[in-house]
PDB file of C-alpha atoms in Angstrom:
ATOM      1  CA  MET A1239       6.874  17.067  -7.033  1.00  0.00           C
ATOM      2  CA  LYS A1240       8.754  15.558  -4.104  1.00  0.00           C
ATOM      3  CA  ILE A1241       8.373  12.012  -2.748  1.00  0.00           C
ATOM      4  CA  ALA A1242       9.745  11.277   0.739  1.00  0.00           C
ATOM      5  CA  LEU A1243      11.367   7.927   1.503  1.00  0.00           C
ATOM      6  CA  ASP A1244      12.211   6.765   5.015  1.00  0.00           C
ATOM      7  CA  ALA A1245      15.878   6.026   4.332  1.00  0.00           C
ATOM      8  CA  MET A1246      16.278   4.298   7.707  1.00  0.00           C
ATOM      9  CA  GLY A1247      13.272   1.973   7.325  1.00  0.00           C
ATOM     10  CA  GLY A1248      13.620  -1.720   6.528  1.00  0.00           C
ATOM     11  CA  ASP A1249      15.749  -4.680   7.548  1.00  0.00           C
ATOM     12  CA  PHE A1250      18.501  -3.746   5.083  1.00  0.00           C
ATOM     13  CA  ALA A1251      18.383   0.048   5.313  1.00  0.00           C
ATOM     14  CA  PRO A1252      20.035   2.365   4.540  1.00  0.00           C
ATOM     15  CA  ASP A1253      21.960   0.438   1.850  1.00  0.00           C
ATOM     16  CA  CYS A1254      18.815  -0.855   0.132  1.00  0.00           C
ATOM     17  CA  THR A1255      16.911   2.424   0.446  1.00  0.00           C
ATOM     18  CA  VAL A1256      19.771   4.408  -1.106  1.00  0.00           C
ATOM     19  CA  LYS A1257      20.182   1.893  -3.928  1.00  0.00           C
ATOM     20  CA  GLY A1258      16.408   1.760  -4.452  1.00  0.00           C
ATOM     21  CA  ALA A1259      16.177   5.547  -4.625  1.00  0.00           C
ATOM     22  CA  GLU A1260      18.900   5.592  -7.269  1.00  0.00           C
ATOM     23  CA  LEU A1261      17.052   2.950  -9.330  1.00  0.00           C
ATOM     24  CA  ALA A1262      13.780   4.891  -9.047  1.00  0.00           C
ATOM     25  CA  SER A1263      15.440   8.172 -10.022  1.00  0.00           C
ATOM     26  CA  GLN A1264      16.364   6.602 -13.365  1.00  0.00           C
ATOM     27  CA  GLU A1265      12.700   5.872 -14.146  1.00  0.00           C
ATOM     28  CA  ILE A1266      10.994   9.110 -13.119  1.00  0.00           C
ATOM     29  CA  SER A1267      10.884  12.483 -14.854  1.00  0.00           C
ATOM     30  CA  ASP A1268      13.391  15.205 -14.011  1.00  0.00           C
ATOM     31  CA  ASP A1269      10.791  17.329 -12.223  1.00  0.00           C
ATOM     32  CA  ILE A1270      10.256  14.674  -9.529  1.00  0.00           C
ATOM     33  CA  LYS A1271      12.620  14.654  -6.526  1.00  0.00           C
ATOM     34  CA  ILE A1272      13.169  11.839  -4.024  1.00  0.00           C
ATOM     35  CA  VAL A1273      13.771  13.041  -0.470  1.00  0.00           C
ATOM     36  CA  LEU A1274      15.700  10.598   1.712  1.00  0.00           C
ATOM     37  CA  VAL A1275      14.635  11.141   5.331  1.00  0.00           C
ATOM     38  CA  GLY A1276      17.022   9.987   8.057  1.00  0.00           C
ATOM     39  CA  LYS A1277      20.402  10.502   9.667  1.00  0.00           C
ATOM     40  CA  GLU A1278      22.147  12.774   7.179  1.00  0.00           C
ATOM     41  CA  ASP A1279      25.734  11.728   7.886  1.00  0.00           C
ATOM     42  CA  ILE A1280      24.886   8.033   7.437  1.00  0.00           C
ATOM     43  CA  ILE A1281      22.851   8.649   4.270  1.00  0.00           C
ATOM     44  CA  GLN A1282      25.549  10.842   2.726  1.00  0.00           C
ATOM     45  CA  SER A1283      28.203   8.200   3.423  1.00  0.00           C
ATOM     46  CA  LYS A1284      26.008   5.535   1.775  1.00  0.00           C
ATOM     47  CA  LEU A1285      25.425   7.795  -1.225  1.00  0.00           C
ATOM     48  CA  ARG A1286      29.195   8.112  -1.641  1.00  0.00           C
ATOM     49  CA  GLU A1287      29.766   4.399  -1.004  1.00  0.00           C
ATOM     50  CA  HIS A1288      27.304   3.432  -3.741  1.00  0.00           C
ATOM     51  CA  ASN A1289      28.472   6.200  -6.112  1.00  0.00           C
ATOM     52  CA  VAL A1290      25.117   7.931  -6.108  1.00  0.00           C
ATOM     53  CA  ASN A1291      25.443  11.532  -7.231  1.00  0.00           C
ATOM     54  CA  ASN A1292      22.034  12.400  -8.557  1.00  0.00           C
ATOM     55  CA  PRO A1293      20.363  15.835  -8.505  1.00  0.00           C
ATOM     56  CA  SER A1294      16.981  14.101  -8.245  1.00  0.00           C
ATOM     57  CA  ILE A1295      17.879  12.788  -4.771  1.00  0.00           C
ATOM     58  CA  GLU A1296      17.837  15.054  -1.717  1.00  0.00           C
ATOM     59  CA  VAL A1297      18.466  14.387   1.970  1.00  0.00           C
ATOM     60  CA  PHE A1298      16.362  15.646   4.894  1.00  0.00           C
ATOM     61  CA  HIS A1299      17.858  15.068   8.328  1.00  0.00           C
ATOM     62  CA  ALA A1300      16.066  13.148  11.097  1.00  0.00           C
ATOM     63  CA  ASP A1301      17.857  12.560  14.413  1.00  0.00           C
ATOM     64  CA  ASP A1302      16.459   9.162  15.319  1.00  0.00           C
ATOM     65  CA  VAL A1303      15.154   5.820  14.040  1.00  0.00           C
ATOM     66  CA  ILE A1304      12.124   3.760  15.080  1.00  0.00           C
ATOM     67  CA  GLU A1305      13.352   0.178  15.038  1.00  0.00           C
ATOM     68  CA  MET A1306      11.302  -2.679  13.592  1.00  0.00           C
ATOM     69  CA  GLY A1307      10.498  -4.291  16.936  1.00  0.00           C
ATOM     70  CA  GLU A1308       9.485  -1.150  18.839  1.00  0.00           C
ATOM     71  CA  HIS A1309       5.955  -0.531  20.093  1.00  0.00           C
ATOM     72  CA  PRO A1310       4.455   1.900  17.528  1.00  0.00           C
ATOM     73  CA  THR A1311       2.602   4.307  19.830  1.00  0.00           C
ATOM     74  CA  LYS A1312       5.375   4.469  22.441  1.00  0.00           C
ATOM     75  CA  ALA A1313       8.067   4.918  19.799  1.00  0.00           C
ATOM     76  CA  LEU A1314       6.214   7.753  18.068  1.00  0.00           C
ATOM     77  CA  SER A1315       5.721   9.644  21.338  1.00  0.00           C
ATOM     78  CA  GLN A1316       9.269   9.012  22.595  1.00  0.00           C
ATOM     79  CA  LYS A1317      11.033   9.623  19.272  1.00  0.00           C
ATOM     80  CA  PRO A1318       9.360  12.642  17.629  1.00  0.00           C
ATOM     81  CA  LYS A1319      12.513  13.354  15.613  1.00  0.00           C
ATOM     82  CA  ALA A1320      12.771   9.847  14.111  1.00  0.00           C
ATOM     83  CA  SER A1321      12.563   9.396  10.343  1.00  0.00           C
ATOM     84  CA  ILE A1322       8.911   8.209  10.323  1.00  0.00           C
ATOM     85  CA  PRO A1323       7.377  11.152  12.262  1.00  0.00           C
ATOM     86  CA  VAL A1324       9.674  13.587  10.412  1.00  0.00           C
ATOM     87  CA  GLY A1325       8.516  12.114   7.085  1.00  0.00           C
ATOM     88  CA  TYR A1326       4.893  12.520   8.139  1.00  0.00           C
ATOM     89  CA  GLY A1327       5.665  16.104   9.127  1.00  0.00           C
ATOM     90  CA  LEU A1328       6.905  16.815   5.603  1.00  0.00           C
ATOM     91  CA  LEU A1329       3.755  15.241   4.164  1.00  0.00           C
ATOM     92  CA  LYS A1330       1.439  17.184   6.463  1.00  0.00           C
ATOM     93  CA  SER A1331       3.141  20.495   5.632  1.00  0.00           C
ATOM     94  CA  GLY A1332       2.842  19.864   1.902  1.00  0.00           C
ATOM     95  CA  ALA A1333       6.617  19.815   1.401  1.00  0.00           C
ATOM     96  CA  VAL A1334       6.252  16.357  -0.170  1.00  0.00           C
ATOM     97  CA  LYS A1335       3.348  14.778  -2.067  1.00  0.00           C
ATOM     98  CA  ALA A1336       3.814  11.227  -0.755  1.00  0.00           C
ATOM     99  CA  PHE A1337       5.684   9.365   1.986  1.00  0.00           C
ATOM    100  CA  CYS A1338       6.794   5.750   1.846  1.00  0.00           C
ATOM    101  CA  SER A1339       8.659   3.436   4.209  1.00  0.00           C
ATOM    102  CA  ALA A1340       9.658  -0.202   4.591  1.00  0.00           C
ATOM    103  CA  GLY A1341      10.112   0.411   8.313  1.00  0.00           C
ATOM    104  CA  ASN A1342       7.935  -0.359  11.331  1.00  0.00           C
ATOM    105  CA  THR A1343       4.469  -1.040   9.838  1.00  0.00           C
ATOM    106  CA  GLY A1344       2.652  -0.239  13.067  1.00  0.00           C
ATOM    107  CA  ALA A1345       4.460   3.079  13.411  1.00  0.00           C
ATOM    108  CA  MET A1346       3.572   3.954   9.820  1.00  0.00           C
ATOM    109  CA  HIS A1347      -0.098   3.195  10.436  1.00  0.00           C
ATOM    110  CA  VAL A1348      -0.318   4.906  13.835  1.00  0.00           C
ATOM    111  CA  GLY A1349       1.747   7.825  12.512  1.00  0.00           C
ATOM    112  CA  ALA A1350      -0.750   8.343   9.707  1.00  0.00           C
ATOM    113  CA  MET A1351      -3.681   8.358  12.137  1.00  0.00           C
ATOM    114  CA  PHE A1352      -2.028  10.817  14.533  1.00  0.00           C
ATOM    115  CA  THR A1353      -0.338  13.140  12.042  1.00  0.00           C
ATOM    116  CA  ILE A1354      -2.276  13.511   8.800  1.00  0.00           C
ATOM    117  CA  LYS A1355      -5.335  11.743  10.282  1.00  0.00           C
ATOM    118  CA  ALA A1356      -8.241   9.916   8.663  1.00  0.00           C
ATOM    119  CA  ILE A1357     -10.383  11.735   6.131  1.00  0.00           C
ATOM    120  CA  GLU A1358     -13.478  13.008   7.924  1.00  0.00           C
ATOM    121  CA  GLY A1359     -16.281  10.584   7.153  1.00  0.00           C
ATOM    122  CA  ILE A1360     -14.002   7.560   6.774  1.00  0.00           C
ATOM    123  CA  ILE A1361     -14.820   5.093   9.558  1.00  0.00           C
ATOM    124  CA  ARG A1362     -11.587   3.076   9.317  1.00  0.00           C
ATOM    125  CA  PRO A1363      -8.704   3.692   6.912  1.00  0.00           C
ATOM    126  CA  GLY A1364      -7.432   0.456   5.408  1.00  0.00           C
ATOM    127  CA  ILE A1365      -4.405  -1.009   3.686  1.00  0.00           C
ATOM    128  CA  ALA A1366      -4.815  -2.001   0.047  1.00  0.00           C
ATOM    129  CA  GLY A1367      -3.013  -4.971  -1.478  1.00  0.00           C
ATOM    130  CA  PHE A1368      -2.623  -5.991  -5.114  1.00  0.00           C
ATOM    131  CA  ILE A1369      -3.428  -9.332  -6.725  1.00  0.00           C
ATOM    132  CA  PRO A1370      -1.932 -10.246 -10.145  1.00  0.00           C
ATOM    133  CA  LYS A1371      -4.683 -11.117 -12.621  1.00  0.00           C
ATOM    134  CA  GLU A1372      -4.380 -13.699 -15.395  1.00  0.00           C
ATOM    135  CA  SER A1373      -5.182 -10.911 -17.862  1.00  0.00           C
ATOM    136  CA  GLY A1374      -1.955  -9.096 -16.956  1.00  0.00           C
ATOM    137  CA  ASP A1375      -3.581  -6.416 -14.813  1.00  0.00           C
ATOM    138  CA  PHE A1376      -3.666  -6.088 -11.025  1.00  0.00           C
ATOM    139  CA  GLY A1377      -6.714  -6.266  -8.804  1.00  0.00           C
ATOM    140  CA  VAL A1378      -7.140  -4.315  -5.553  1.00  0.00           C
ATOM    141  CA  ILE A1379      -7.850  -6.242  -2.335  1.00  0.00           C
ATOM    142  CA  MET A1380      -8.838  -4.377   0.802  1.00  0.00           C
ATOM    143  CA  ASP A1381      -8.239  -4.605   3.717  1.00  0.00           C
ATOM    144  CA  VAL A1382      -5.012  -6.607   4.042  1.00  0.00           C
ATOM    145  CA  GLY A1383      -4.184  -6.141   7.699  1.00  0.00           C
ATOM    146  CA  ALA A1384      -5.098  -2.826   9.284  1.00  0.00           C
ATOM    147  CA  ASN A1385      -8.520  -3.907  10.552  1.00  0.00           C
ATOM    148  CA  ALA A1386      -8.802  -7.551  11.608  1.00  0.00           C
ATOM    149  CA  ASP A1387     -12.392  -7.064  12.805  1.00  0.00           C
ATOM    150  CA  CYS A1388     -14.816  -4.993  10.763  1.00  0.00           C
ATOM    151  CA  LYS A1389     -18.442  -3.946  10.672  1.00  0.00           C
ATOM    152  CA  PRO A1390     -20.579  -4.044   7.511  1.00  0.00           C
ATOM    153  CA  ASP A1391     -20.374  -0.292   6.846  1.00  0.00           C
ATOM    154  CA  VAL A1392     -16.569  -0.465   7.086  1.00  0.00           C
ATOM    155  CA  LEU A1393     -16.474  -3.195   4.434  1.00  0.00           C
ATOM    156  CA  TYR A1394     -18.712  -1.063   2.238  1.00  0.00           C
ATOM    157  CA  GLN A1395     -16.323   1.885   2.541  1.00  0.00           C
ATOM    158  CA  PHE A1396     -13.418  -0.412   1.643  1.00  0.00           C
ATOM    159  CA  GLY A1397     -15.319  -1.175  -1.550  1.00  0.00           C
ATOM    160  CA  GLU A1398     -15.767   2.540  -2.249  1.00  0.00           C
ATOM    161  CA  MET A1399     -12.105   3.397  -1.595  1.00  0.00           C
ATOM    162  CA  GLY A1400     -10.818   0.385  -3.526  1.00  0.00           C
ATOM    163  CA  SER A1401     -13.065   1.287  -6.449  1.00  0.00           C
ATOM    164  CA  LEU A1402     -11.772   4.879  -6.530  1.00  0.00           C
ATOM    165  CA  TYR A1403      -8.189   3.589  -6.392  1.00  0.00           C
ATOM    166  CA  ALA A1404      -8.789   1.167  -9.283  1.00  0.00           C
ATOM    167  CA  GLN A1405     -10.444   3.937 -11.254  1.00  0.00           C
ATOM    168  CA  HIS A1406      -7.890   6.715 -10.766  1.00  0.00           C
ATOM    169  CA  VAL A1407      -4.610   4.811 -10.348  1.00  0.00           C
ATOM    170  CA  PHE A1408      -5.228   1.717 -12.497  1.00  0.00           C
ATOM    171  CA  ASN A1409      -7.438   3.627 -14.980  1.00  0.00           C
ATOM    172  CA  ILE A1410     -10.315   1.108 -14.854  1.00  0.00           C
ATOM    173  CA  ALA A1411     -13.387   3.099 -15.918  1.00  0.00           C
ATOM    174  CA  THR A1412     -16.017   1.111 -13.988  1.00  0.00           C
ATOM    175  CA  PRO A1413     -14.275  -1.239 -11.543  1.00  0.00           C
ATOM    176  CA  LYS A1414     -16.138  -4.431 -10.655  1.00  0.00           C
ATOM    177  CA  VAL A1415     -16.437  -4.830  -6.876  1.00  0.00           C
ATOM    178  CA  GLY A1416     -16.748  -8.299  -5.327  1.00  0.00           C
ATOM    179  CA  LEU A1417     -17.260  -9.370  -1.708  1.00  0.00           C
ATOM    180  CA  MET A1418     -14.964 -12.240  -0.675  1.00  0.00           C
ATOM    181  CA  ASN A1419     -17.118 -15.063   0.639  1.00  0.00           C
ATOM    182  CA  LEU A1420     -17.433 -18.844   0.842  1.00  0.00           C
ATOM    183  CA  GLY A1421     -20.089 -19.031  -1.849  1.00  0.00           C
ATOM    184  CA  GLU A1422     -21.704 -16.924  -4.552  1.00  0.00           C
ATOM    185  CA  GLU A1423     -25.230 -17.014  -3.134  1.00  0.00           C
ATOM    186  CA  GLU A1424     -26.496 -13.911  -1.350  1.00  0.00           C
ATOM    187  CA  GLN A1425     -27.331 -15.741   1.884  1.00  0.00           C
ATOM    188  CA  LYS A1426     -23.892 -17.403   2.211  1.00  0.00           C
ATOM    189  CA  GLY A1427     -21.162 -16.399   4.639  1.00  0.00           C
ATOM    190  CA  THR A1428     -20.787 -14.958   8.106  1.00  0.00           C
ATOM    191  CA  LEU A1429     -23.158 -12.486   9.742  1.00  0.00           C
ATOM    192  CA  LEU A1430     -20.680  -9.777   8.682  1.00  0.00           C
ATOM    193  CA  THR A1431     -20.596 -10.673   4.979  1.00  0.00           C
ATOM    194  CA  GLN A1432     -24.370 -11.252   4.841  1.00  0.00           C
ATOM    195  CA  ALA A1433     -25.016  -7.775   6.280  1.00  0.00           C
ATOM    196  CA  ALA A1434     -22.343  -6.156   4.091  1.00  0.00           C
ATOM    197  CA  TYR A1435     -23.875  -7.798   1.007  1.00  0.00           C
ATOM    198  CA  GLN A1436     -27.138  -5.901   1.628  1.00  0.00           C
ATOM    199  CA  LEU A1437     -25.258  -2.568   1.696  1.00  0.00           C
ATOM    200  CA  PHE A1438     -23.447  -3.340  -1.554  1.00  0.00           C
ATOM    201  CA  LYS A1439     -26.657  -4.609  -3.140  1.00  0.00           C
ATOM    202  CA  ILE A1440     -28.473  -1.279  -2.779  1.00  0.00           C
ATOM    203  CA  SER A1441     -25.484   0.861  -3.790  1.00  0.00           C
ATOM    204  CA  LYS A1442     -26.140   3.238  -6.678  1.00  0.00           C
ATOM    205  CA  THR A1443     -22.473   4.212  -7.077  1.00  0.00           C
ATOM    206  CA  LEU A1444     -20.572   0.900  -7.078  1.00  0.00           C
ATOM    207  CA  ASN A1445     -20.460  -1.734  -9.817  1.00  0.00           C
ATOM    208  CA  PHE A1446     -21.138  -4.581  -7.384  1.00  0.00           C
ATOM    209  CA  VAL A1447     -20.855  -8.063  -8.927  1.00  0.00           C
ATOM    210  CA  GLY A1448     -21.868 -10.008  -5.801  1.00  0.00           C
ATOM    211  CA  ASN A1449     -19.990 -12.546  -3.724  1.00  0.00           C
ATOM    212  CA  ILE A1450     -16.813 -14.035  -5.111  1.00  0.00           C
ATOM    213  CA  GLU A1451     -14.919 -17.119  -3.949  1.00  0.00           C
ATOM    214  CA  GLY A1452     -11.240 -17.807  -3.419  1.00  0.00           C
ATOM    215  CA  ARG A1453     -10.965 -19.307  -6.919  1.00  0.00           C
ATOM    216  CA  ASP A1454     -11.969 -15.923  -8.376  1.00  0.00           C
ATOM    217  CA  LEU A1455      -8.967 -14.066  -6.948  1.00  0.00           C
ATOM    218  CA  PHE A1456      -6.897 -14.257 -10.111  1.00  0.00           C
ATOM    219  CA  ASN A1457      -9.541 -14.064 -12.831  1.00  0.00           C
ATOM    220  CA  ASP A1458     -11.405 -10.976 -14.039  1.00  0.00           C
ATOM    221  CA  LYS A1459     -14.631 -11.504 -12.112  1.00  0.00           C
ATOM    222  CA  ALA A1460     -13.784  -8.556  -9.829  1.00  0.00           C
ATOM    223  CA  ASP A1461     -11.308  -5.662 -10.030  1.00  0.00           C
ATOM    224  CA  VAL A1462     -11.779  -4.832  -6.345  1.00  0.00           C
ATOM    225  CA  ILE A1463     -12.007  -7.563  -3.697  1.00  0.00           C
ATOM    226  CA  VAL A1464     -13.471  -6.571  -0.333  1.00  0.00           C
ATOM    227  CA  CYS A1465     -12.741  -8.416   2.922  1.00  0.00           C
ATOM    228  CA  ASP A1466     -11.771  -7.794   6.537  1.00  0.00           C
ATOM    229  CA  GLY A1467      -8.082  -7.326   7.341  1.00  0.00           C
ATOM    230  CA  PHE A1468      -7.695 -10.798   8.842  1.00  0.00           C
ATOM    231  CA  THR A1469      -8.917 -12.533   5.681  1.00  0.00           C
ATOM    232  CA  GLY A1470      -7.065 -10.150   3.378  1.00  0.00           C
ATOM    233  CA  ASN A1471      -3.761 -10.615   5.162  1.00  0.00           C
ATOM    234  CA  VAL A1472      -4.036 -14.419   4.987  1.00  0.00           C
ATOM    235  CA  ILE A1473      -4.844 -14.226   1.261  1.00  0.00           C
ATOM    236  CA  LEU A1474      -1.986 -11.826   0.508  1.00  0.00           C
ATOM    237  CA  LYS A1475       0.630 -13.809   2.444  1.00  0.00           C
ATOM    238  CA  MET A1476      -0.520 -17.042   0.804  1.00  0.00           C
ATOM    239  CA  ALA A1477      -0.324 -15.451  -2.656  1.00  0.00           C
ATOM    240  CA  GLU A1478       3.213 -14.206  -1.932  1.00  0.00           C
ATOM    241  CA  SER A1479       4.241 -17.758  -0.999  1.00  0.00           C
ATOM    242  CA  PHE A1480       3.443 -19.002  -4.537  1.00  0.00           C
ATOM    243  CA  PHE A1481       6.492 -17.162  -5.873  1.00  0.00           C
ATOM    244  CA  ASP A1482       8.770 -18.612  -3.173  1.00  0.00           C
ATOM    245  CA  LEU A1483       7.498 -22.156  -3.806  1.00  0.00           C
ATOM    246  CA  LEU A1484       8.193 -21.886  -7.530  1.00  0.00           C
ATOM    247  CA  GLN A1485      11.626 -20.378  -6.896  1.00  0.00           C
ATOM    248  CA  LYS A1486      12.553 -23.322  -4.668  1.00  0.00           C
ATOM    249  CA  ARG A1487      11.534 -25.690  -7.452  1.00  0.00           C
ATOM    250  CA  SER A1488      13.458 -23.687 -10.082  1.00  0.00           C
ATOM    251  CA  ILE A1489      10.253 -23.032 -12.015  1.00  0.00           C
ATOM    252  CA  LYS A1490      10.268 -19.803 -14.008  1.00  0.00           C
ATOM    253  CA  ASP A1491       6.937 -18.321 -15.075  1.00  0.00           C
ATOM    254  CA  ASP A1492       6.239 -14.717 -16.113  1.00  0.00           C
ATOM    255  CA  TYR A1493       2.801 -14.689 -14.503  1.00  0.00           C
ATOM    256  CA  PHE A1494       3.958 -16.005 -11.130  1.00  0.00           C
ATOM    257  CA  ASP A1495       6.938 -13.624 -11.168  1.00  0.00           C
ATOM    258  CA  ARG A1496       4.346 -10.922 -10.549  1.00  0.00           C
ATOM    259  CA  PHE A1497       3.565 -12.534  -7.168  1.00  0.00           C
ATOM    260  CA  ASN A1498       7.016 -11.492  -5.983  1.00  0.00           C
ATOM    261  CA  TYR A1499       6.559  -8.716  -3.401  1.00  0.00           C
ATOM    262  CA  GLU A1500       9.373  -6.807  -5.151  1.00  0.00           C
ATOM    263  CA  ALA A1501       7.252  -6.336  -8.279  1.00  0.00           C
ATOM    264  CA  ILE A1502       4.632  -4.299  -6.425  1.00  0.00           C
ATOM    265  CA  GLY A1503       6.795  -2.565  -3.838  1.00  0.00           C
ATOM    266  CA  GLY A1504       4.266  -1.741  -1.161  1.00  0.00           C
ATOM    267  CA  SER A1505       0.696  -1.258   0.039  1.00  0.00           C
ATOM    268  CA  PRO A1506      -1.058   2.123   0.246  1.00  0.00           C
ATOM    269  CA  ILE A1507      -3.022   3.260   3.289  1.00  0.00           C
ATOM    270  CA  LEU A1508      -6.337   4.539   1.916  1.00  0.00           C
ATOM    271  CA  GLY A1509      -8.711   6.856   3.742  1.00  0.00           C
ATOM    272  CA  ILE A1510      -6.120   9.271   5.169  1.00  0.00           C
ATOM    273  CA  ASN A1511      -5.255  12.867   4.277  1.00  0.00           C
ATOM    274  CA  GLY A1512      -2.169  12.070   2.217  1.00  0.00           C
ATOM    275  CA  ASN A1513      -0.464   9.533  -0.028  1.00  0.00           C
ATOM    276  CA  VAL A1514       1.289   6.877   2.076  1.00  0.00           C
ATOM    277  CA  VAL A1515       2.795   3.534   1.037  1.00  0.00           C
ATOM    278  CA  ILE A1516       4.060   0.834   3.411  1.00  0.00           C
ATOM    279  CA  GLY A1517       6.743  -1.520   2.106  1.00  0.00           C
ATOM    280  CA  HIS A1518       7.848  -5.013   3.129  1.00  0.00           C
ATOM    281  CA  GLY A1519      10.386  -5.085   5.974  1.00  0.00           C
ATOM    282  CA  VAL A1520      12.758  -7.248   3.898  1.00  0.00           C
ATOM    283  CA  SER A1521      12.570  -4.852   0.939  1.00  0.00           C
ATOM    284  CA  SER A1522      15.386  -5.122  -1.587  1.00  0.00           C
ATOM    285  CA  PRO A1523      16.544  -2.181  -3.753  1.00  0.00           C
ATOM    286  CA  GLU A1524      14.141  -3.369  -6.469  1.00  0.00           C
ATOM    287  CA  ALA A1525      11.241  -3.372  -3.987  1.00  0.00           C
ATOM    288  CA  ILE A1526      12.196   0.096  -2.721  1.00  0.00           C
ATOM    289  CA  LYS A1527      12.304   1.346  -6.322  1.00  0.00           C
ATOM    290  CA  ASN A1528       8.803   0.026  -7.018  1.00  0.00           C
ATOM    291  CA  MET A1529       7.498   1.422  -3.717  1.00  0.00           C
ATOM    292  CA  ILE A1530       8.710   4.876  -4.788  1.00  0.00           C
ATOM    293  CA  LEU A1531       7.198   4.481  -8.280  1.00  0.00           C
ATOM    294  CA  LEU A1532       3.865   3.445  -6.714  1.00  0.00           C
ATOM    295  CA  SER A1533       4.040   6.551  -4.495  1.00  0.00           C
ATOM    296  CA  VAL A1534       4.631   8.698  -7.587  1.00  0.00           C
ATOM    297  CA  LYS A1535       1.550   7.199  -9.316  1.00  0.00           C
ATOM    298  CA  MET A1536      -0.558   7.900  -6.242  1.00  0.00           C
ATOM    299  CA  ALA A1537       0.701  11.487  -6.015  1.00  0.00           C
ATOM    300  CA  GLU A1538       0.121  12.103  -9.721  1.00  0.00           C
ATOM    301  CA  SER A1539      -3.440  10.759  -9.514  1.00  0.00           C
ATOM    302  CA  ASN A1540      -4.037  12.678  -6.252  1.00  0.00           C
ATOM    303  CA  ILE A1541      -5.951   9.655  -5.014  1.00  0.00           C
ATOM    304  CA  HIS A1542      -6.371  10.853  -1.433  1.00  0.00           C
ATOM    305  CA  THR A1543      -8.203  13.983  -2.589  1.00  0.00           C
ATOM    306  CA  LYS A1544     -10.401  11.886  -4.908  1.00  0.00           C
ATOM    307  CA  ILE A1545     -11.406   9.778  -1.889  1.00  0.00           C
ATOM    308  CA  LYS A1546     -12.002  12.924   0.168  1.00  0.00           C
ATOM    309  CA  GLU A1547     -14.167  14.492  -2.540  1.00  0.00           C
ATOM    310  CA  HIS A1548     -16.316  11.392  -2.937  1.00  0.00           C
ATOM    311  CA  LEU A1549     -16.503  10.038   0.608  1.00  0.00           C
ATOM    312  CA  GLY A1550     -15.503  12.823   3.000  1.00  0.00           C
ATOM    313  CA  GLU A1551     -18.111  14.616   5.055  1.00  0.00           C
TER     314      GLU A1551
END
């Protein structure tokens, strides 16, 4: 199995991506290879600089780089030989089983839609986030930013995809699905959540537990939390800030350490024909390592084919 990493992606690349790949290589089996995609001469010099000489790490050359501030669609069309489109090319051809990057988020999302494309039958692919639970597990929240405005049937599909992810990657036999709302009652919420509730209510495949409130994010009421991308992004960014606030106050707590973005590594795009993980732009070597390990878990579970089998047309 090969996992591709955009070696040029992220605010501190390629130093952090090379170091992160080395850390990940120490935690994966010998039959898994990490492919660093990017400018070969630069990557090779960084490998030497950081004393990385590991047979589990390979380099695949890409001529160009899509910078963080570039317009995604323009950059992808004008730079077809940049590390992100080259990485997607490897994924599409089957040369690698997953592709991850801490680079331009928009380019990663648009690249997925144009290269490996959405699974037929999926209305809108979404980005999944992870919420640390008091029990020690993680919950799935979807969407966390790809789709700011949604329709009820899109929210329902987020519930289906999130449930499959929780089942096959987190090994939760019957994931509980909750709809994020401002009250538990069926009639509460916006026109969107009220309509979506009716779709979830009649579902024969999902373990729908009803509306959940913000105070239920961290308990075990739901394993999968469904919301539009605007709401999900606000929730995720707020949750990440808890760790920073505690750090500033020199408060150490094992539970809140799991709110550190480094601990999770990245967010998968679900609903596309391949395993893709998007990392934080400020990713450290530890975050890069965990992004790669998350990509490995997704590839091993073959989650994108599970979604295609269950939801594809």
